PDB file of C-alpha atoms in Angstrom:
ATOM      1  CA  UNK A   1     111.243-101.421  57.345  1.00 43.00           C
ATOM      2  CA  UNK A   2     113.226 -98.611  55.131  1.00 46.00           C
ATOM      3  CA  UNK A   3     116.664 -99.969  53.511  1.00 44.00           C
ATOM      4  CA  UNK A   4     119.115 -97.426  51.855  1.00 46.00           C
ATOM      5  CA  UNK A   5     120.800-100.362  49.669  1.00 53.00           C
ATOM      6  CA  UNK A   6     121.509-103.862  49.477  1.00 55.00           C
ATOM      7  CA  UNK A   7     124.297-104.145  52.542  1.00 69.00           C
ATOM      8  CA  UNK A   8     121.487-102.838  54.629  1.00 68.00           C
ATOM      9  CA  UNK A   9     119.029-104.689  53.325  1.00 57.00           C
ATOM     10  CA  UNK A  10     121.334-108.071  54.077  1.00 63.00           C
ATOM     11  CA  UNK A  11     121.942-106.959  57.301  1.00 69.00           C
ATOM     12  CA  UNK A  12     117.947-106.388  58.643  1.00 65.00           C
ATOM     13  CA  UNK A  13     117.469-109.465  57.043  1.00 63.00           C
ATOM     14  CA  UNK A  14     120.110-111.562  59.070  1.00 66.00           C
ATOM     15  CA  UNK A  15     118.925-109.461  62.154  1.00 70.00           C
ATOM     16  CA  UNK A  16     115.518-110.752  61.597  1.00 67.00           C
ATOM     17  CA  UNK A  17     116.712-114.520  61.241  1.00 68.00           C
ATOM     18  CA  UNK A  18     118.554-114.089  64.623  1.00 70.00           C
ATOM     19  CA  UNK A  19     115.832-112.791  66.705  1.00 74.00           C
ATOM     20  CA  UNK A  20     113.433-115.283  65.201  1.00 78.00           C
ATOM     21  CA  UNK A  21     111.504-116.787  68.504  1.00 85.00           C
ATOM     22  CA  UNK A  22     111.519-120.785  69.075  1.00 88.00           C
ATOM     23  CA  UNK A  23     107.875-120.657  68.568  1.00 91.00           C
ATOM     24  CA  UNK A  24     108.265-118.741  65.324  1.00 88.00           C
ATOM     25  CA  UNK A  25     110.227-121.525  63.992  1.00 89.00           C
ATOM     26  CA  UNK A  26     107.941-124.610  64.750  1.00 93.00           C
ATOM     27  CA  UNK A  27     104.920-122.790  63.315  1.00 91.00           C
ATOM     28  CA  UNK A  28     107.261-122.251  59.873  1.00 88.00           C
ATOM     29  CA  UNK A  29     108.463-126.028  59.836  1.00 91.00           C
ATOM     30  CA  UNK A  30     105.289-127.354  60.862  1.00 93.00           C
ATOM     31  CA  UNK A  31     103.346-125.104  58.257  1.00 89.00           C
ATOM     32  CA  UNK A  32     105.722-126.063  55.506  1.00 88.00           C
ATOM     33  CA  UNK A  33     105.388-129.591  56.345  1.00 92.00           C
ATOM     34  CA  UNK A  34     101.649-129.472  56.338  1.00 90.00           C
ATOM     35  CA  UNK A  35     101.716-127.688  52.971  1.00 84.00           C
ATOM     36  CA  UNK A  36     104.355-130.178  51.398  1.00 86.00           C
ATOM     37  CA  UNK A  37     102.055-133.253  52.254  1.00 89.00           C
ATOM     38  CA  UNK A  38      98.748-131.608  50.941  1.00 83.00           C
ATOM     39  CA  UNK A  39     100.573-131.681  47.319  1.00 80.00           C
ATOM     40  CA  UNK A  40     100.808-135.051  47.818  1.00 84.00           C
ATOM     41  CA  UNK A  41      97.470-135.518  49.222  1.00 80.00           C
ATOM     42  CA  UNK A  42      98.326-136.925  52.305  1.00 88.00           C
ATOM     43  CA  UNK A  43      96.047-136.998  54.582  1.00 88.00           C
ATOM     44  CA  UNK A  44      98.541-136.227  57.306  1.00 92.00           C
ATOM     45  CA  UNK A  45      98.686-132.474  56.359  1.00 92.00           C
ATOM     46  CA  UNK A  46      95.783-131.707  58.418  1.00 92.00           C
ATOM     47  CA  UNK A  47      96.712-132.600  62.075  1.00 94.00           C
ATOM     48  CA  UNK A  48     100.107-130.987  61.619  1.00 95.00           C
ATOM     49  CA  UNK A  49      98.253-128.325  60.243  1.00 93.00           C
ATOM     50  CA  UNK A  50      96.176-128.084  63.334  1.00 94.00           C
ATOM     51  CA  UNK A  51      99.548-127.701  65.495  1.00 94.00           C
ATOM     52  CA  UNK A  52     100.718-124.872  62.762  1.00 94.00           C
ATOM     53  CA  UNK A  53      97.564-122.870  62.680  1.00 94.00           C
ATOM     54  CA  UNK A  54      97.565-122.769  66.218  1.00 95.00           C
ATOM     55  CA  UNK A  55     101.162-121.073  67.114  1.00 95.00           C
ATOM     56  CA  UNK A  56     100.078-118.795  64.117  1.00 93.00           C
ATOM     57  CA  UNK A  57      96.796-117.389  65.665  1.00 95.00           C
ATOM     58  CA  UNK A  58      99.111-116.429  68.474  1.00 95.00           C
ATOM     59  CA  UNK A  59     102.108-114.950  66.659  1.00 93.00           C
ATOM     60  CA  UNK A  60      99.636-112.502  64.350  1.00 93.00           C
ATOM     61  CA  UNK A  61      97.575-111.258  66.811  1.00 94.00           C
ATOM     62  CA  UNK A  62     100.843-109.871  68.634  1.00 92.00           C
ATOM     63  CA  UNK A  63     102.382-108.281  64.957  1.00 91.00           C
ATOM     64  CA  UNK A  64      98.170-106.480  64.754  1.00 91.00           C
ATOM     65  CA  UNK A  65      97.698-108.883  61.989  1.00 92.00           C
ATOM     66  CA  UNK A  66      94.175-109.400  63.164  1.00 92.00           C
ATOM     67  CA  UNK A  67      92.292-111.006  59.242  1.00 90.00           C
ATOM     68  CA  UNK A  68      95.444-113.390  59.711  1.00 91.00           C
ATOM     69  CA  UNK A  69      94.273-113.655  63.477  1.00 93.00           C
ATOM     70  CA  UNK A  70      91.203-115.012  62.586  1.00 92.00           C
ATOM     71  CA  UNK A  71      92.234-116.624  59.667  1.00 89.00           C
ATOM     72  CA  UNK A  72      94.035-119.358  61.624  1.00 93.00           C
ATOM     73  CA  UNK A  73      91.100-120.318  63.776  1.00 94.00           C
ATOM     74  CA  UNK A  74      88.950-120.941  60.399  1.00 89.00           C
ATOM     75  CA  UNK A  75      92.327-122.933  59.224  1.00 90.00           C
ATOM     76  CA  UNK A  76      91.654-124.303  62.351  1.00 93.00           C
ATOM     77  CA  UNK A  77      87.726-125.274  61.770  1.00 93.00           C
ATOM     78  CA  UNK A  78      88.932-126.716  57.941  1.00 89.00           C
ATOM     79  CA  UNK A  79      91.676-128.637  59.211  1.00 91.00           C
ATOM     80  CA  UNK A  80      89.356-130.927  61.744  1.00 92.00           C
ATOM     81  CA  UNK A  81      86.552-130.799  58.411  1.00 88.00           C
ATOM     82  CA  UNK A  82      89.344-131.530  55.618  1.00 86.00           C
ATOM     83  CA  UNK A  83      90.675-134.512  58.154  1.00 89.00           C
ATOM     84  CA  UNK A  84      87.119-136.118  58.288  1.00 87.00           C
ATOM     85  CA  UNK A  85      86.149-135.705  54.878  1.00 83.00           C
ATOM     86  CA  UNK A  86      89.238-137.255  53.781  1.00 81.00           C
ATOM     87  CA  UNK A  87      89.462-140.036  56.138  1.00 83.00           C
ATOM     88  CA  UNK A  88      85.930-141.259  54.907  1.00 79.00           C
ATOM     89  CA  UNK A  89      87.599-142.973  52.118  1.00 61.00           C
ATOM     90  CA  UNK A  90      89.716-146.373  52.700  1.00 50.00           C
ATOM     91  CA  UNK A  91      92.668-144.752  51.060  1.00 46.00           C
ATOM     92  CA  UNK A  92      94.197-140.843  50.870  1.00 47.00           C
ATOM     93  CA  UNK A  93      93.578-140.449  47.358  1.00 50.00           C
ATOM     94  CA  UNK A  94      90.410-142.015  46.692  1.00 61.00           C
ATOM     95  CA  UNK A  95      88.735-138.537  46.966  1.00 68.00           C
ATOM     96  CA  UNK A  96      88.492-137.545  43.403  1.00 81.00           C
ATOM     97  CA  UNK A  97      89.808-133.974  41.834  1.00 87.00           C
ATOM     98  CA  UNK A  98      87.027-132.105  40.746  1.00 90.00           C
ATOM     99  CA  UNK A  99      87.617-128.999  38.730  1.00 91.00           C
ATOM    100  CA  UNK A 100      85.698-125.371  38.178  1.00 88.00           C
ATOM    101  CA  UNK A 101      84.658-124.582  35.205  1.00 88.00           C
ATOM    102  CA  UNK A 102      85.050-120.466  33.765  1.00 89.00           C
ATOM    103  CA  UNK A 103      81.820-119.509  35.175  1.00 92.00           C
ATOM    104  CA  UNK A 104      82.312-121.394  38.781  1.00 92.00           C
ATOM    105  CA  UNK A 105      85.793-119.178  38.687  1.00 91.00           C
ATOM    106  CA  UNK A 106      84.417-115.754  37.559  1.00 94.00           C
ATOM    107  CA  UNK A 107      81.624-116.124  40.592  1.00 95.00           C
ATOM    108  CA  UNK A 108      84.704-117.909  43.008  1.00 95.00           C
ATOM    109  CA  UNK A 109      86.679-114.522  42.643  1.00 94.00           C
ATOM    110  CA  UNK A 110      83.869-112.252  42.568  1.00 96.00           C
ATOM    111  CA  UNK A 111      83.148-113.551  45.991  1.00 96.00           C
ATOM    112  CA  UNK A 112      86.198-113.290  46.688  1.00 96.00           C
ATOM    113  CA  UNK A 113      86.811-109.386  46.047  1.00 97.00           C
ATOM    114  CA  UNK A 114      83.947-108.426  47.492  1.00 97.00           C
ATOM    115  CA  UNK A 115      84.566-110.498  50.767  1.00 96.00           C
ATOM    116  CA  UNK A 116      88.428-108.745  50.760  1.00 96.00           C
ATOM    117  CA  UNK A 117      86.322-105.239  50.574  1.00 97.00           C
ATOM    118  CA  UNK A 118      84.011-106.101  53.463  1.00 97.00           C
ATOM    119  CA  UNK A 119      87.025-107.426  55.603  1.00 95.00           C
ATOM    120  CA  UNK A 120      89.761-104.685  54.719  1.00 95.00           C
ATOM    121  CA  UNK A 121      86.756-102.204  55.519  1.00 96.00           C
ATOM    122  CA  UNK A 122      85.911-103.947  59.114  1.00 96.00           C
ATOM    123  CA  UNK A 123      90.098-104.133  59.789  1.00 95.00           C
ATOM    124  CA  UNK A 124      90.392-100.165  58.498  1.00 94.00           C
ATOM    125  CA  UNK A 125      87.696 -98.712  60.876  1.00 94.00           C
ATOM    126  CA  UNK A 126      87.684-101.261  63.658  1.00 92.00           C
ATOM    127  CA  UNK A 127      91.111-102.132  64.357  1.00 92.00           C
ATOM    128  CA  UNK A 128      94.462-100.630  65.030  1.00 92.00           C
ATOM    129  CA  UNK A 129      96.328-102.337  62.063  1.00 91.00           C
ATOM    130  CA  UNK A 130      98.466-100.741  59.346  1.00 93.00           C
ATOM    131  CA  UNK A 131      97.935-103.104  56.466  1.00 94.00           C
ATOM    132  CA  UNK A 132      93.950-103.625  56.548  1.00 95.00           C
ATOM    133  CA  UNK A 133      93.361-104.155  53.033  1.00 95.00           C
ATOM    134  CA  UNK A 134      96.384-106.281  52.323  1.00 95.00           C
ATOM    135  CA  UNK A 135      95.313-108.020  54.928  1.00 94.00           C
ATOM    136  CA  UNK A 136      91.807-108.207  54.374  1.00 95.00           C
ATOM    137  CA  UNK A 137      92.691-108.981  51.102  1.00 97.00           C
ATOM    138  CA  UNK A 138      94.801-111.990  51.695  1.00 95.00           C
ATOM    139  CA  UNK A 139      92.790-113.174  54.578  1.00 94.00           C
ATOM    140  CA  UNK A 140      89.632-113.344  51.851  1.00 96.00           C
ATOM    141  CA  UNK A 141      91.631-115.202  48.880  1.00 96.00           C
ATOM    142  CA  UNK A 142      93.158-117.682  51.836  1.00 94.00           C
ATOM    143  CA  UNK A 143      89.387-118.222  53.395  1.00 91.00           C
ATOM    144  CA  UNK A 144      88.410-119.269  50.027  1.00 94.00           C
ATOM    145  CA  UNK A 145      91.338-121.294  48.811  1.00 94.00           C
ATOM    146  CA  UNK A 146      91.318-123.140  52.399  1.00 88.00           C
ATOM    147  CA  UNK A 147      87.221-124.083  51.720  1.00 88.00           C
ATOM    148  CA  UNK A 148      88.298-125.213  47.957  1.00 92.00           C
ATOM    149  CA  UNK A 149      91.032-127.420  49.413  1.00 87.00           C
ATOM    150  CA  UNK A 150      88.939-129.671  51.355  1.00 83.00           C
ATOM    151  CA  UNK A 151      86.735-130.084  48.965  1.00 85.00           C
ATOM    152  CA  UNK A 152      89.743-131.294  46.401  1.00 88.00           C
ATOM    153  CA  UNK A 153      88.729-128.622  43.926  1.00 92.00           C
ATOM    154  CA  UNK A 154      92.069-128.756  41.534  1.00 93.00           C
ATOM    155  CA  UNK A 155      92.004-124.471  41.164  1.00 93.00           C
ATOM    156  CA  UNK A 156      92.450-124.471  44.797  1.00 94.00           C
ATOM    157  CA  UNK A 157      96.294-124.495  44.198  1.00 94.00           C
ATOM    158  CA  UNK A 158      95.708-121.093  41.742  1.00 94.00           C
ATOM    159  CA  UNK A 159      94.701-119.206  44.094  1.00 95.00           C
ATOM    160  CA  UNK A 160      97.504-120.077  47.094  1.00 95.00           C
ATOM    161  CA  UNK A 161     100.496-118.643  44.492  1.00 96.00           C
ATOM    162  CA  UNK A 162      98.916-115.745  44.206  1.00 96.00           C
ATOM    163  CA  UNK A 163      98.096-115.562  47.692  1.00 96.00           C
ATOM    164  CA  UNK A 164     101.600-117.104  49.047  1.00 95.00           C
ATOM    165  CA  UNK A 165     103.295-114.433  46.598  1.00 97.00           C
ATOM    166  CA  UNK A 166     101.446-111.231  48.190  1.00 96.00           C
ATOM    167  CA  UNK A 167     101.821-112.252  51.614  1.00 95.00           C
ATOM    168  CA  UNK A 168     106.189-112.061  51.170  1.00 94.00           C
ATOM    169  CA  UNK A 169     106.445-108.511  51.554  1.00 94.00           C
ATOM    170  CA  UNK A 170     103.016-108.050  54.184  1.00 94.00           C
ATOM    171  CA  UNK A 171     105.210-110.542  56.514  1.00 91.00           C
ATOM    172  CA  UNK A 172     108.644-108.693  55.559  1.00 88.00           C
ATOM    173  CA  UNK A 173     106.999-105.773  56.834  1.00 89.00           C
ATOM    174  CA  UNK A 174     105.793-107.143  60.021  1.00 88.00           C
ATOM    175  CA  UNK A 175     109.632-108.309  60.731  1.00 82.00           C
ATOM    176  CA  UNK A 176     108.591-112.294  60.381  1.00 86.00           C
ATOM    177  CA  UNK A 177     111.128-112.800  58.174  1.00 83.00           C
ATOM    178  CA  UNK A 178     111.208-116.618  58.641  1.00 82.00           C
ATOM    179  CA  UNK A 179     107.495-116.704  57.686  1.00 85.00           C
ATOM    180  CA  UNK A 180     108.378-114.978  54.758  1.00 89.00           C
ATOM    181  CA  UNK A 181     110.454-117.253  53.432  1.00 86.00           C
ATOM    182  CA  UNK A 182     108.429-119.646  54.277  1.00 85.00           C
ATOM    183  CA  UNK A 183     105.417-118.393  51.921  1.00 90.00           C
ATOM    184  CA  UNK A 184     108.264-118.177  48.823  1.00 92.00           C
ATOM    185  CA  UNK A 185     108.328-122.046  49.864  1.00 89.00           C
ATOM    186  CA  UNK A 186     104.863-122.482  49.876  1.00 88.00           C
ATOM    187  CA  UNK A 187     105.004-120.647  46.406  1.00 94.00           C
ATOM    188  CA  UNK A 188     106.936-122.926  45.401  1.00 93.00           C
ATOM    189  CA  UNK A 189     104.916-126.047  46.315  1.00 88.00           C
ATOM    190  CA  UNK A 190     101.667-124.557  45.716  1.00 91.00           C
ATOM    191  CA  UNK A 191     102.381-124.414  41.928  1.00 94.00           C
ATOM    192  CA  UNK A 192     103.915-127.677  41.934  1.00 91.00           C
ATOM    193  CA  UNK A 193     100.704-129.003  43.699  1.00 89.00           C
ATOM    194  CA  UNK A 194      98.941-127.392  41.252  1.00 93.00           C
ATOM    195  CA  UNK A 195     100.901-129.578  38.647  1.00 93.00           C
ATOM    196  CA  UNK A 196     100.679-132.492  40.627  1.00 90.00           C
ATOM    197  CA  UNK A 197      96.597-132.468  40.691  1.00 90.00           C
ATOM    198  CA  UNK A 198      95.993-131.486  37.634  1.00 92.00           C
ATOM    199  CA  UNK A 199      97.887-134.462  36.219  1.00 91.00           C
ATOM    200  CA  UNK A 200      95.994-136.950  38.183  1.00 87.00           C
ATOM    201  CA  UNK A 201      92.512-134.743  37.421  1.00 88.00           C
ATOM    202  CA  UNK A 202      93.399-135.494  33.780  1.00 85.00           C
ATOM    203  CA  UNK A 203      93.861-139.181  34.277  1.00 76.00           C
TER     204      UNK A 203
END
C-alpha cells in the first residue's frame, strides 16, 4: 500500500473496512475474545480460540502469509494442550504463575532469534511470499509466547506486545485492516495481562 498523505491514507483505510469478508470479521471478534479471557485466565479462551485459529489458517494462506499459515495450526495443537492442562485443576486459576528468571529469558530469546532466522530463511527460498522475515520473525516470537502461555509462565505476556505491535503494519500491508486493529487491541490487553499476572504472581 503507498499513501501520498493523510486524506488518502483515511480513505484506503475505510476501503479496507468495507470490503472486510464475513469470515474476516468472526476470526477478529472471536480472536479478541479469546485473548480478552486469557488475561483473565479463563479457561474459556481456548475453545474460542480453537474456532479463531481456524478461520485464520484459512485467511493467511490466501494473503501468502504462509509462517502465519502454519502458525495457526500449532495455535491450534496449544489450544486443545492449554485446555487440558488447565482443566486438570478444580478451578481456572488454581494453576500457579511461574516466572523466568534473567538467564531462562536470555536462552528464551536466543531461541527465539535463531528459530525467526531458520523460518524467514525456509519462507525466503521456499515460498512465494514478500515479507519472509517479518514473517518468520513474528511467526517464531508467537510459537514461543503461545508454548509459554500454557504453561502460565508470567513473561509470556512480554513477548505478545512486542509481537502484537510488529504484526500492525505486516497485516496493514496485506490489506487485513480489521486484523490490524485487532492486534493494537491485543496490544492493548496483552500488557494489561501482563499487569494482571504479575500482580497475582506477586501475591
Amino acid at each position: 500500500m503507498k499513501f501520498k498523505g493523510m486524506p488518502e491514507l483515511f480513505t484506503s483505510l475505510y476501503q479496507q473496512f468495507l470490503t472486510t469478508t464475513p469470515l474476516e470479521w468472526l476470526a477478529t471478534l472471536s480472536g479478541f475474545l479469546c485473548v480478552l479471557l486469557a488475561a483473565r485466565q479463563h479457561i474459556l479462551n481456548w475453545p474460542i480460540s480453537i474456532i479463531s485459529v481456524s478461520i485464520y489458517a484459512y485467511i493467511f494462506f490466501q494473503n501468502k502469509l504462509y509462517g502465519d499459515t502454519v502458525l495457526q495450526f500449532y495455535f491450534l495443537l496449544t489450544a486443545v494442550y492449554g485446555w487440558y492442562y488447565w482443566s486438570t485443576s478444580d478451578t481456572q486459576d488454581n494453576r500457579p504463575i511461574t516466572g523466568f528468571t534473567t538467564r531462562q529469558m536470555l536462552a528464551t530469546v536466543s531461541l527465539t532469534l535463531l528459530l525467526a532466522a531458520i523460518l524467514g530463511g525456509l519462507l525466503r527460498f521456499f515460498t512465494d511470499t514478500d515479507v519472509p522475515f517479518a514473517d518468520g520473525f513474528c511467526t517464531a516470537v508467537s510459537f514461543v509466547a503461545q508454548f509459554l502461555m500454557t504453561r502460565k509462565v508470567l513473561q509470556n505476556w512480554l513477548m505478545w506486545v512486542l509481537v502484537d505491535l510488529l504484526y500492525i503494519p505486516l497485516y496493514i500491508h496485506k490489506d487485513l485492516l480489521l486484523t490490524a486493529v485487532l492486534y493494537i487491541a491485543f496490544a492493548i490487553i496483552a500488557w494489561k495481562g501482563y499487569r494482571a499476572w504479575q500482580l497475582a504472581y506477586q501475591k
